[in-house]
Coordinates of C-alpha atoms in Angstrom, one line a residue:
X1 CA 79.8 119.2 76.3
X2 CA 76.5 117.6 77.4
X3 CA 76.1 116.0 80.8
X4 CA 74.2 112.7 81.2
X5 CA 73.1 111.5 84.6
X6 CA 73.7 107.8 84.9
X7 CA 72.8 105.8 88.1
X8 CA 72.9 102.1 87.4
X9 CA 73.7 99.9 90.4
X10 CA 75.7 96.8 89.6
X11 CA 73.0 94.5 91.1
X12 CA 70.8 95.3 88.1
X13 CA 73.2 93.6 85.7
X14 CA 74.6 91.1 88.1
X15 CA 71.2 89.3 88.5
X16 CA 70.9 88.5 84.8
X17 CA 71.1 84.8 84.4
X18 CA 71.1 84.4 88.2
X19 CA 70.4 80.8 89.3
X20 CA 70.0 78.7 92.5
X21 CA 73.7 77.7 92.6
X22 CA 74.9 81.3 92.6
X23 CA 72.2 82.3 95.1
X24 CA 73.3 79.6 97.6
X25 CA 77.0 80.7 97.2
X26 CA 76.1 84.3 97.8
X27 CA 74.0 83.6 100.9
X28 CA 76.7 81.4 102.3
X29 CA 79.3 84.0 101.7
X30 CA 77.1 86.7 103.2
X31 CA 76.5 84.7 106.4
X32 CA 80.2 84.2 106.8
X33 CA 81.0 87.9 106.3
X34 CA 78.2 88.9 108.7
X35 CA 79.8 86.8 111.5
X36 CA 83.2 88.3 110.7
X37 CA 81.8 91.8 110.7
X38 CA 80.4 91.5 114.2
X39 CA 83.6 91.8 116.3
X40 CA 85.2 94.2 113.8
X41 CA 82.3 96.7 113.7
X42 CA 82.2 96.9 117.5
X43 CA 86.0 97.2 117.8
X44 CA 86.2 100.0 115.2
X45 CA 83.4 102.0 116.9
X46 CA 84.9 101.6 120.4
X47 CA 88.4 102.5 119.2
X48 CA 86.9 105.6 117.5
X49 CA 85.4 106.9 120.8
X50 CA 81.9 105.8 120.0
X51 CA 79.5 103.2 121.4
X52 CA 79.7 99.7 119.9
X53 CA 76.2 100.0 118.3
X54 CA 77.4 102.9 116.2
X55 CA 79.8 100.5 114.4
X56 CA 77.2 97.7 114.2
X57 CA 74.5 99.7 112.6
X58 CA 76.9 101.4 110.3
X59 CA 77.9 97.9 109.0
X60 CA 74.2 97.0 108.7
X61 CA 72.8 100.1 107.1
X62 CA 75.9 101.2 105.3
X63 CA 76.7 97.7 104.1
X64 CA 73.2 97.2 102.8
X65 CA 73.1 100.5 100.8
X66 CA 76.6 99.9 99.4
X67 CA 75.7 96.4 98.2
X68 CA 72.3 97.5 96.8
X69 CA 73.5 100.7 95.0
X70 CA 77.2 100.2 94.5
X71 CA 79.2 99.7 91.3
X72 CA 81.0 96.4 92.3
X73 CA 80.0 92.8 92.5
X74 CA 81.4 91.7 95.8
X75 CA 82.4 94.8 97.9
X76 CA 81.4 94.9 101.5
X77 CA 80.8 98.3 103.0
X78 CA 80.9 99.3 106.7
X79 CA 83.2 100.9 109.3
X80 CA 86.9 100.6 108.5
X81 CA 90.1 100.7 110.5
X82 CA 91.4 103.6 108.4
X83 CA 88.7 105.8 109.9
X84 CA 89.5 105.1 113.6
X85 CA 92.1 107.9 113.9
X86 CA 90.1 110.3 111.9
X87 CA 86.8 109.7 113.8
X88 CA 88.5 109.8 117.2
X89 CA 90.1 113.2 116.4
X90 CA 86.8 114.6 115.2
X91 CA 84.9 113.4 118.2
X92 CA 87.6 114.8 120.6
X93 CA 87.6 118.2 118.9
X94 CA 84.0 118.7 117.7
X95 CA 81.9 116.1 119.5
X96 CA 79.7 113.2 118.3
X97 CA 76.9 115.5 116.9
X98 CA 79.3 117.3 114.6
X99 CA 80.8 114.0 113.5
X100 CA 77.4 113.0 112.3
X101 CA 77.1 116.3 110.4
X102 CA 80.6 115.9 108.9
X103 CA 79.7 112.3 107.8
X104 CA 76.5 113.4 106.1
X105 CA 78.2 116.3 104.3
X106 CA 81.0 114.0 103.2
X107 CA 78.3 111.7 101.8
X108 CA 77.0 114.5 99.7
X109 CA 80.5 115.3 98.5
X110 CA 81.2 111.7 97.6
X111 CA 77.9 111.4 95.7
X112 CA 78.8 114.6 93.7
X113 CA 82.2 113.2 92.8
X114 CA 80.5 110.1 91.3
X115 CA 77.7 112.1 89.7
X116 CA 80.2 114.3 87.8
X117 CA 82.2 111.2 86.8
X118 CA 85.3 112.1 88.9
X119 CA 85.9 108.6 90.3
X120 CA 89.1 108.1 88.3
X121 CA 90.6 111.2 89.9
X122 CA 91.3 109.1 93.0
X123 CA 93.9 107.2 90.9
X124 CA 95.9 110.4 90.6
X125 CA 97.0 109.9 94.3
X126 CA 100.5 108.3 94.0
X127 CA 100.9 104.9 95.4
X128 CA 103.7 106.1 97.7
X129 CA 101.3 108.4 99.4
X130 CA 98.7 105.7 99.8
X131 CA 101.2 103.3 101.3
X132 CA 102.6 106.1 103.6
X133 CA 99.3 107.0 105.1
X134 CA 98.1 103.4 105.3
X135 CA 101.1 102.4 107.3
X136 CA 100.8 105.6 109.5
X137 CA 97.1 104.8 110.2
X138 CA 98.1 101.2 111.1
X139 CA 100.6 102.5 113.7
X140 CA 98.1 104.9 115.2
X141 CA 95.4 102.1 115.4
X142 CA 97.9 99.9 117.2
X143 CA 98.9 102.7 119.6
X144 CA 95.2 103.5 120.4
X145 CA 94.7 99.9 121.5
X146 CA 97.5 99.7 124.0
X147 CA 95.3 101.1 126.7
X148 CA 92.7 98.4 126.5
X149 CA 95.2 95.6 125.8
X150 CA 97.1 96.4 128.9
X151 CA 94.0 97.3 130.9
X152 CA 95.4 100.7 131.9
X153 CA 93.4 103.0 134.2
X154 CA 93.1 105.9 131.8
X155 CA 89.8 107.8 131.8
X156 CA 90.3 109.3 128.3
X157 CA 93.1 109.0 125.7
X158 CA 94.2 112.2 124.0
X159 CA 94.2 112.4 120.2
X160 CA 97.8 113.6 119.7
X161 CA 100.5 111.1 119.1
X162 CA 103.0 112.5 121.6
X163 CA 100.3 113.0 124.2
X164 CA 99.2 109.4 123.8
X165 CA 102.8 108.2 124.3
X166 CA 103.1 110.4 127.4
X167 CA 99.8 109.3 128.9
X168 CA 100.6 105.6 128.3
X169 CA 104.0 105.8 129.9
X170 CA 102.6 107.7 132.9
X171 CA 100.0 105.0 133.6
X172 CA 102.0 101.9 132.7
X173 CA 102.1 101.0 136.3
X174 CA 98.3 100.4 136.3
X175 CA 98.5 97.5 133.8
X176 CA 96.0 94.6 134.4
X177 CA 97.8 91.2 133.9
X178 CA 94.5 89.5 133.1
X179 CA 93.7 92.0 130.3
X180 CA 97.3 91.6 129.0
X181 CA 96.9 87.8 129.0
X182 CA 93.6 87.9 127.2
X183 CA 94.9 90.3 124.6
X184 CA 98.0 88.3 124.0
X185 CA 96.0 85.0 123.7
X186 CA 93.7 86.7 121.2
X187 CA 96.6 88.1 119.1
X188 CA 98.5 84.8 119.2
X189 CA 95.4 82.9 118.3
X190 CA 94.6 85.1 115.3
X191 CA 98.1 84.5 113.9
X192 CA 98.0 80.8 114.7
X193 CA 94.5 79.8 113.7
X194 CA 94.9 79.8 109.9
X195 CA 98.2 77.9 110.2
X196 CA 96.6 75.1 112.2
X197 CA 94.7 74.0 109.1
X198 CA 97.3 74.6 106.4
X199 CA 98.2 71.7 104.1
X200 CA 100.6 69.4 106.0
X201 CA 99.9 70.9 109.4
X202 CA 99.9 68.5 112.4
X203 CA 96.2 69.1 113.0
X204 CA 95.2 67.9 109.6
X205 CA 97.6 64.9 109.9
X206 CA 96.0 63.9 113.2
X207 CA 92.4 64.6 112.5
X208 CA 91.3 64.7 108.9
X209 CA 87.7 64.8 107.8
X210 CA 84.8 66.9 106.9
X211 CA 84.2 68.2 110.4
X212 CA 87.8 69.5 110.7
X213 CA 87.6 71.2 107.3
X214 CA 84.3 72.8 108.3
X215 CA 85.7 74.0 111.6
X216 CA 88.7 75.5 109.8
X217 CA 86.3 77.8 107.8
X218 CA 85.2 79.5 111.0
X219 CA 86.8 83.0 110.9
X220 CA 89.6 83.5 113.5
X221 CA 88.2 86.7 115.0
X222 CA 84.9 84.8 115.8
X223 CA 86.8 81.9 117.4
X224 CA 88.8 84.3 119.5
X225 CA 85.8 86.4 120.5
X226 CA 83.7 83.4 121.6
X227 CA 86.4 81.3 123.4
X228 CA 88.1 84.2 125.2
X229 CA 84.8 85.8 126.3
X230 CA 83.7 82.5 127.7
X231 CA 87.1 82.0 129.4
X232 CA 86.9 85.5 131.0
X233 CA 83.3 85.0 132.1
X234 CA 83.8 81.5 133.6
X235 CA 87.0 82.4 135.4
X236 CA 85.5 85.8 136.4
X237 CA 88.6 87.8 135.4
X238 CA 88.6 91.4 136.7
X239 CA 88.7 93.0 133.2
X240 CA 86.7 95.8 131.6
X241 CA 83.9 94.6 129.2
X242 CA 81.4 96.2 126.8
X243 CA 78.8 95.9 129.6
X244 CA 81.0 97.6 132.2
X245 CA 81.9 100.5 130.0
X246 CA 78.9 101.0 127.8
X247 CA 76.1 99.2 129.6
X248 CA 75.6 96.8 126.7
X249 CA 74.1 97.0 123.2
X250 CA 70.4 98.0 122.6
X251 CA 68.4 95.1 121.4
X252 CA 66.3 97.1 118.9
X253 CA 66.9 99.1 115.7
X254 CA 68.1 102.6 116.2
X255 CA 65.6 105.5 115.9
X256 CA 65.8 108.0 113.0
X257 CA 67.0 111.3 114.4
X258 CA 68.1 114.5 112.6
X259 CA 71.4 116.1 113.8
X260 CA 71.3 119.7 114.9
X261 CA 72.2 121.1 111.5
X262 CA 73.3 124.7 110.8
X263 CA 75.4 126.4 108.1
X264 CA 77.6 128.0 110.7
X265 CA 78.4 124.5 112.0
X266 CA 79.1 123.2 108.5
X267 CA 81.6 126.0 107.8
X268 CA 83.6 124.9 110.9
X269 CA 83.6 121.3 109.7
X270 CA 85.0 121.8 106.2
X271 CA 88.3 120.0 107.0
X272 CA 86.8 117.0 108.8
X273 CA 84.2 116.7 105.9
X274 CA 86.9 116.7 103.2
X275 CA 89.0 114.2 105.2
X276 CA 86.1 111.8 105.5
X277 CA 85.2 112.2 101.9
X278 CA 88.8 111.8 100.6
X279 CA 89.6 108.8 102.8
X280 CA 86.3 107.1 102.0
X281 CA 86.7 107.5 98.3
X282 CA 90.3 106.3 98.3
X283 CA 89.5 103.3 100.6
X284 CA 86.4 102.2 98.7
X285 CA 88.0 102.4 95.2
X286 CA 91.2 100.7 96.4
X287 CA 89.1 98.0 97.8
X288 CA 87.1 97.6 94.6
X289 CA 90.4 97.3 92.6
X290 CA 91.7 94.6 95.0
X291 CA 88.4 92.7 94.5
X292 CA 88.7 93.0 90.7
X293 CA 92.3 91.5 90.9
X294 CA 91.3 88.6 93.1
X295 CA 88.0 87.7 91.5
X296 CA 87.9 84.4 89.5
X297 CA 84.2 84.2 88.8
X298 CA 83.6 84.3 85.0
X299 CA 80.6 86.6 85.5
X300 CA 82.7 89.2 87.4
X301 CA 82.9 92.7 85.8
X302 CA 85.4 95.4 86.7
X303 CA 84.0 98.0 89.1
X304 CA 82.3 101.3 88.1
X305 CA 84.2 103.9 90.2
X306 CA 81.5 106.6 89.7
X307 CA 78.6 104.4 90.6
X308 CA 80.6 103.1 93.6
X309 CA 81.2 106.7 94.8
X310 CA 77.5 107.6 94.5
X311 CA 76.6 104.5 96.6
X312 CA 79.2 105.3 99.2
X313 CA 77.8 108.9 99.2
X314 CA 74.3 107.7 99.8
X315 CA 75.5 105.3 102.6
X316 CA 77.4 108.0 104.4
X317 CA 74.5 110.5 104.1
X318 CA 72.0 108.0 105.6
X319 CA 73.9 106.3 108.4
X320 CA 74.4 109.5 110.6
X321 CA 70.6 109.8 110.9
X322 CA 70.8 106.4 112.8
X323 CA 73.8 107.4 114.9
X324 CA 76.3 105.7 112.6
X325 CA 79.9 106.5 111.8
X326 CA 81.6 106.9 108.3
X327 CA 81.4 103.9 106.1
X328 CA 83.6 102.8 103.2
X329 CA 84.7 99.6 101.3
X330 CA 86.5 97.2 103.7
X331 CA 89.3 95.2 102.2
X332 CA 89.4 92.4 104.8
X333 CA 85.7 91.7 104.7
X334 CA 85.6 92.0 100.9
X335 CA 88.4 89.5 100.5
X336 CA 86.6 87.2 103.0
X337 CA 83.4 87.6 100.9
X338 CA 85.3 86.6 97.7
X339 CA 87.0 83.6 99.2
X340 CA 83.7 82.4 100.7
X341 CA 82.3 82.2 97.1
X342 CA 80.4 85.5 96.6
X343 CA 79.5 86.4 93.0
X344 CA 77.0 89.3 93.2
X345 CA 75.9 92.1 95.6
X346 CA 73.3 89.7 97.1
X347 CA 76.2 88.5 99.3
X348 CA 76.7 92.0 100.7
X349 CA 72.9 92.4 101.3
X350 CA 72.9 89.0 103.1
X351 CA 75.8 90.1 105.2
X352 CA 73.9 93.2 106.4
X353 CA 70.7 91.2 107.2
X354 CA 72.6 88.5 109.0
X355 CA 74.4 91.0 111.1
X356 CA 71.1 92.8 111.9
X357 CA 69.6 89.4 113.0
X358 CA 72.6 88.7 115.2
X359 CA 72.5 92.1 116.9
X360 CA 68.7 91.9 117.5
X361 CA 68.8 88.4 118.9
X362 CA 72.2 88.1 120.6
X363 CA 72.8 91.6 121.9
X364 CA 72.7 90.7 125.6
X365 CA 75.7 88.2 125.1
X366 CA 77.9 91.1 124.0
X367 CA 77.8 92.5 127.6
X368 CA 80.5 90.0 128.6
X369 CA 83.0 90.7 125.7
X370 CA 86.3 91.9 127.2
X371 CA 87.7 95.0 125.7
X372 CA 91.2 93.5 125.8
X373 CA 90.0 90.8 123.3
X374 CA 88.6 93.5 120.9
X375 CA 92.0 95.3 121.3
X376 CA 93.8 92.1 120.3
X377 CA 91.6 91.9 117.2
X378 CA 92.4 95.5 116.3
X379 CA 96.1 95.0 116.8
X380 CA 95.8 92.1 114.3
X381 CA 93.9 94.3 111.9
X382 CA 96.6 97.0 112.2
X383 CA 99.3 94.5 111.5
X384 CA 97.6 93.2 108.4
X385 CA 96.6 96.7 107.3
X386 CA 100.2 98.0 107.2
X387 CA 102.4 97.2 104.2
X388 CA 105.5 96.8 106.3
X389 CA 107.5 95.1 103.5
X390 CA 107.5 98.4 101.6
X391 CA 109.9 99.9 104.1
X392 CA 112.4 97.1 103.2
X393 CA 111.9 97.7 99.5
X394 CA 112.6 101.4 99.7
X395 CA 116.2 100.8 98.8
X396 CA 115.1 99.7 95.3
X397 CA 113.2 103.0 94.6
X398 CA 114.2 106.6 93.8
X399 CA 114.7 109.3 96.4
X400 CA 111.5 110.9 95.2
X401 CA 109.5 107.8 96.1
X402 CA 111.2 107.5 99.5
X403 CA 110.6 111.1 100.3
X404 CA 106.9 110.9 99.5
X405 CA 106.3 107.6 101.3
X406 CA 108.3 108.4 104.5
X407 CA 107.1 112.0 104.6
X408 CA 103.4 110.9 104.4
X409 CA 104.0 108.2 107.0
X410 CA 105.6 110.5 109.5
X411 CA 103.1 113.3 108.9
X412 CA 100.2 110.9 109.4
X413 CA 101.6 109.6 112.7
X414 CA 102.7 112.9 114.1
X415 CA 100.0 115.3 112.8
X416 CA 97.0 113.8 111.0
X417 CA 95.9 112.2 107.7
X418 CA 94.6 115.5 106.2
X419 CA 98.0 117.2 106.7
X420 CA 99.8 114.2 105.4
X421 CA 97.8 113.9 102.2
X422 CA 97.8 117.6 101.5
X423 CA 101.6 117.9 102.0
X424 CA 102.1 114.6 100.1
X425 CA 100.1 115.7 97.1
X426 CA 101.9 119.1 97.0
X427 CA 105.2 117.4 97.3
X428 CA 104.3 114.9 94.7
X429 CA 103.4 117.7 92.3
X430 CA 106.6 119.5 93.0
X431 CA 108.7 116.4 92.5
X432 CA 106.8 115.6 89.3
X433 CA 107.5 119.1 87.9
X434 CA 111.1 118.7 88.8
X435 CA 111.4 115.3 87.1
X436 CA 109.6 116.5 84.0
X437 CA 111.8 119.6 83.8
X438 CA 114.8 117.4 83.8
X439 CA 113.5 115.6 80.7
X440 CA 113.6 118.8 78.6
X441 CA 116.8 119.6 76.8
X442 CA 118.1 121.5 73.8
X443 CA 120.8 119.7 71.9
X444 CA 123.0 121.8 69.5
X445 CA 122.9 120.5 65.9
X446 CA 126.1 120.1 63.8
X447 CA 127.1 123.1 61.6
X448 CA 128.8 121.2 58.8
X449 CA 127.6 122.2 55.4
X450 CA 125.3 124.9 56.8
X451 CA 124.2 127.9 54.8
X452 CA 124.9 130.6 55.9
X453 CA 128.2 129.3 57.3
X454 CA 128.8 129.2 61.1
X455 CA 128.8 131.1 63.3
X456 CA 126.0 133.1 61.5
X457 CA 123.7 130.0 62.0
X458 CA 122.6 128.4 65.3
X459 CA 120.5 125.2 65.4
X460 CA 119.1 123.1 68.3
X461 CA 116.9 120.1 68.6
X462 CA 114.3 120.4 71.3
X463 CA 113.3 117.3 73.4
X464 CA 110.6 116.8 76.0
X465 CA 108.1 119.3 77.4
X466 CA 108.8 123.0 77.5
X467 CA 106.6 124.1 80.3
X468 CA 106.8 126.3 83.4
X469 CA 109.1 123.9 85.2
X470 CA 111.6 123.9 82.4
X471 CA 111.3 127.5 81.3
X472 CA 114.7 128.5 82.9
X473 CA 116.4 126.2 80.4
X474 CA 115.6 128.7 77.7
X475 CA 117.9 131.3 79.2
X476 CA 121.2 129.8 77.8
X477 CA 119.6 129.7 74.3
X478 CA 118.7 133.4 74.6
X479 CA 122.3 134.2 75.7
X480 CA 123.7 132.3 72.8
X481 CA 121.6 134.3 70.4
X482 CA 122.5 137.6 72.0
X483 CA 126.2 136.7 71.6
X484 CA 125.9 135.7 67.9
X485 CA 126.9 138.0 65.1
X486 CA 124.3 140.2 63.3
X487 CA 122.1 138.5 60.8
X488 CA 122.2 135.2 62.7
X489 CA 119.8 132.4 61.5
X490 CA 118.3 130.4 64.3
X491 CA 116.6 127.0 63.7
X492 CA 114.8 124.7 66.2
X493 CA 114.1 121.1 65.2
X494 CA 110.9 120.5 67.3
X495 CA 110.1 116.9 66.2
X496 CA 110.8 115.7 69.8
X497 CA 109.0 118.6 71.6
X498 CA 105.7 117.0 72.6
X499 CA 104.3 119.7 74.9
X500 CA 104.4 123.5 75.2
X501 CA 102.7 125.7 77.7
X502 CA 102.3 129.5 77.9
X503 CA 105.3 129.9 80.2
X504 CA 107.4 127.9 77.8
X505 CA 106.0 130.0 75.0
X506 CA 107.1 133.1 76.8
X507 CA 110.7 131.8 76.7
X508 CA 110.4 131.3 72.9
X509 CA 109.1 135.0 72.7
X510 CA 112.4 136.0 74.4
X511 CA 114.4 134.1 71.8
X512 CA 112.3 135.7 69.0
X513 CA 113.0 139.2 70.5
X514 CA 116.8 138.4 70.7
X515 CA 116.9 137.2 67.1
X516 CA 115.1 140.3 66.0
X517 CA 117.5 142.6 67.8
X518 CA 120.4 140.8 66.0
X519 CA 118.7 141.3 62.6
X520 CA 118.3 137.5 62.1
X521 CA 115.6 135.0 61.3
X522 CA 114.0 132.3 63.4
X523 CA 112.6 129.0 62.1
X524 CA 110.8 126.1 63.7
X525 CA 110.7 122.8 61.8
X526 CA 108.9 119.5 62.4
X527 CA 106.5 121.0 64.9
X528 CA 104.1 118.6 66.8
X529 CA 100.4 119.3 66.8
X530 CA 100.1 120.6 70.4
X531 CA 103.0 123.2 70.2
X532 CA 101.9 124.3 66.7
X533 CA 98.3 124.8 67.9
X534 CA 99.4 126.9 70.9
X535 CA 101.8 129.0 68.7
X536 CA 99.0 129.7 66.3
X537 CA 96.3 130.5 68.9
X538 CA 98.6 132.8 70.9
X539 CA 99.6 134.8 67.8
X540 CA 103.3 133.7 68.1
X541 CA 103.3 132.2 64.6
X542 CA 102.0 135.4 63.1
X543 CA 104.6 137.5 64.9
X544 CA 107.3 135.1 63.9
X545 CA 106.3 135.2 60.2
X546 CA 106.0 139.0 60.4
X547 CA 109.5 139.5 61.9
X548 CA 111.1 137.1 59.5
X549 CA 109.5 138.9 56.6
X550 CA 110.6 142.3 57.8
X551 CA 114.2 141.0 58.3
X552 CA 114.2 139.5 54.8
X553 CA 112.9 142.8 53.3
X554 CA 115.4 144.8 55.2
X555 CA 118.3 142.6 54.0
X556 CA 117.2 143.1 50.3
X557 CA 116.7 146.9 50.6
X558 CA 120.0 147.6 52.4
X559 CA 123.3 147.4 50.4
X560 CA 126.2 145.5 52.0
X561 CA 128.2 147.6 54.4
X562 CA 131.7 148.5 53.1
X563 CA 134.6 146.7 54.6
X564 CA 136.4 149.1 57.0
X565 CA 139.8 147.5 56.2
X566 CA 139.5 148.5 52.5
X567 CA 138.4 152.1 53.1
X568 CA 140.9 154.7 51.8
X569 CA 142.2 157.7 53.8
X570 CA 140.8 161.1 52.5
X571 CA 143.4 163.3 51.0

């Protein structure tokens, strides 16, 4: 089979027939998303144990590359909430330098997945596992923000779930009421802001008009960030800010720097690298699918998963050289992009350029942003990220689904995402094998009018797939043959046997051997193509024909045995 390298970014096709109206819509959407990305990028970086500029430049550089090279029309790339727990754990165990190496290596791995057209493999991850680890990550994000929300005097939070709980309870007495108030106001405002301008709300009844409608389009995180930062600054609240913790944000582009790379280090970072690559691939392709479902533009085309993975790989390979963190598709910003009217990757490119301009011009203003406000924004992100209604719906699904979802959820919370996904996939495979094995059965066929007459004839109809998971169900058939009289004729109607593997074929070999020992014949009728092909390639069909021919020849050559009951007594 030949391999053809295809690298065709979506922007090449999306710009065909591009006109001024679409350009204005894309630029407007990009500016909107750029403003939304500002607080989120900083919050994700800080929660991950990094400086705020790491998140900002990841959103700028990574978002630009994903839009320019990606396989979707409207996806926005950048740091995501799902990476917070992963990145924090890697930084705690291996340090920031090794995080950069892991991210670059994960970028190479993601690019190779797309290069070899393995993008659709991500769809093999069951939805129950995706929901389980998504909800687990949401819980961990919320837990990680309790420290800043309450303004607790904790120098460094541990990465382990139970250690975090213990540390928080130990320091609960150091809570800062001003930080708590700011975080609560932020969280409440984020929930309330969209509802203020819903159809029929008191605000619209009192003050209708173009100005009110325009004000309603301002994203809630931006409103919360500006108003609460101004409040804390004017009232001089004693709360921790970006400036007090990090000393502010550099007002220039980051310098290109190579991490201290060595193969010995890479070998130690295999697990973090696989985790970043797996999560990045899942998140980006899930985000692309959501965008496809929500898109209403007539020019929109379904995403190309392989091209998207290659773009994500390039972005994750490049951003570490500028001190960035892992990047992926971001559902919240992508949906915002869509709702703001985006139709092509130009919106994503505009978002990156707008964010870069904001950082370079307004970086000094970020000094005064309270960390409690960013914590409130992330708590809101965690709430929206979790699919909490799925816990209520569990009663409508099978025990297999419940076990996968709840198991992945608890493993993500208590251990980490890597363990959760690994165990979840193994468990999903085991449960799938069990379910498929239950579908295989052998139904006895009626004996009326049979030749030869019963019980010298046995017949079954096979249903389902005879594979390694169902091979044990052949044992009762072997026992039935062994208990049959000599010369038994065995027939299998295989019209409903749609799959056969080598382990299942081994079971049929046992039946063939048992039939041969009883001096009988074995016949398969109505074989499907796949079982027939395997029987022929393995030599089973030839052995079956040879044994049946030998039994038939032996029956002709040997005279019938005398009836002992009619034998006379010698005199």
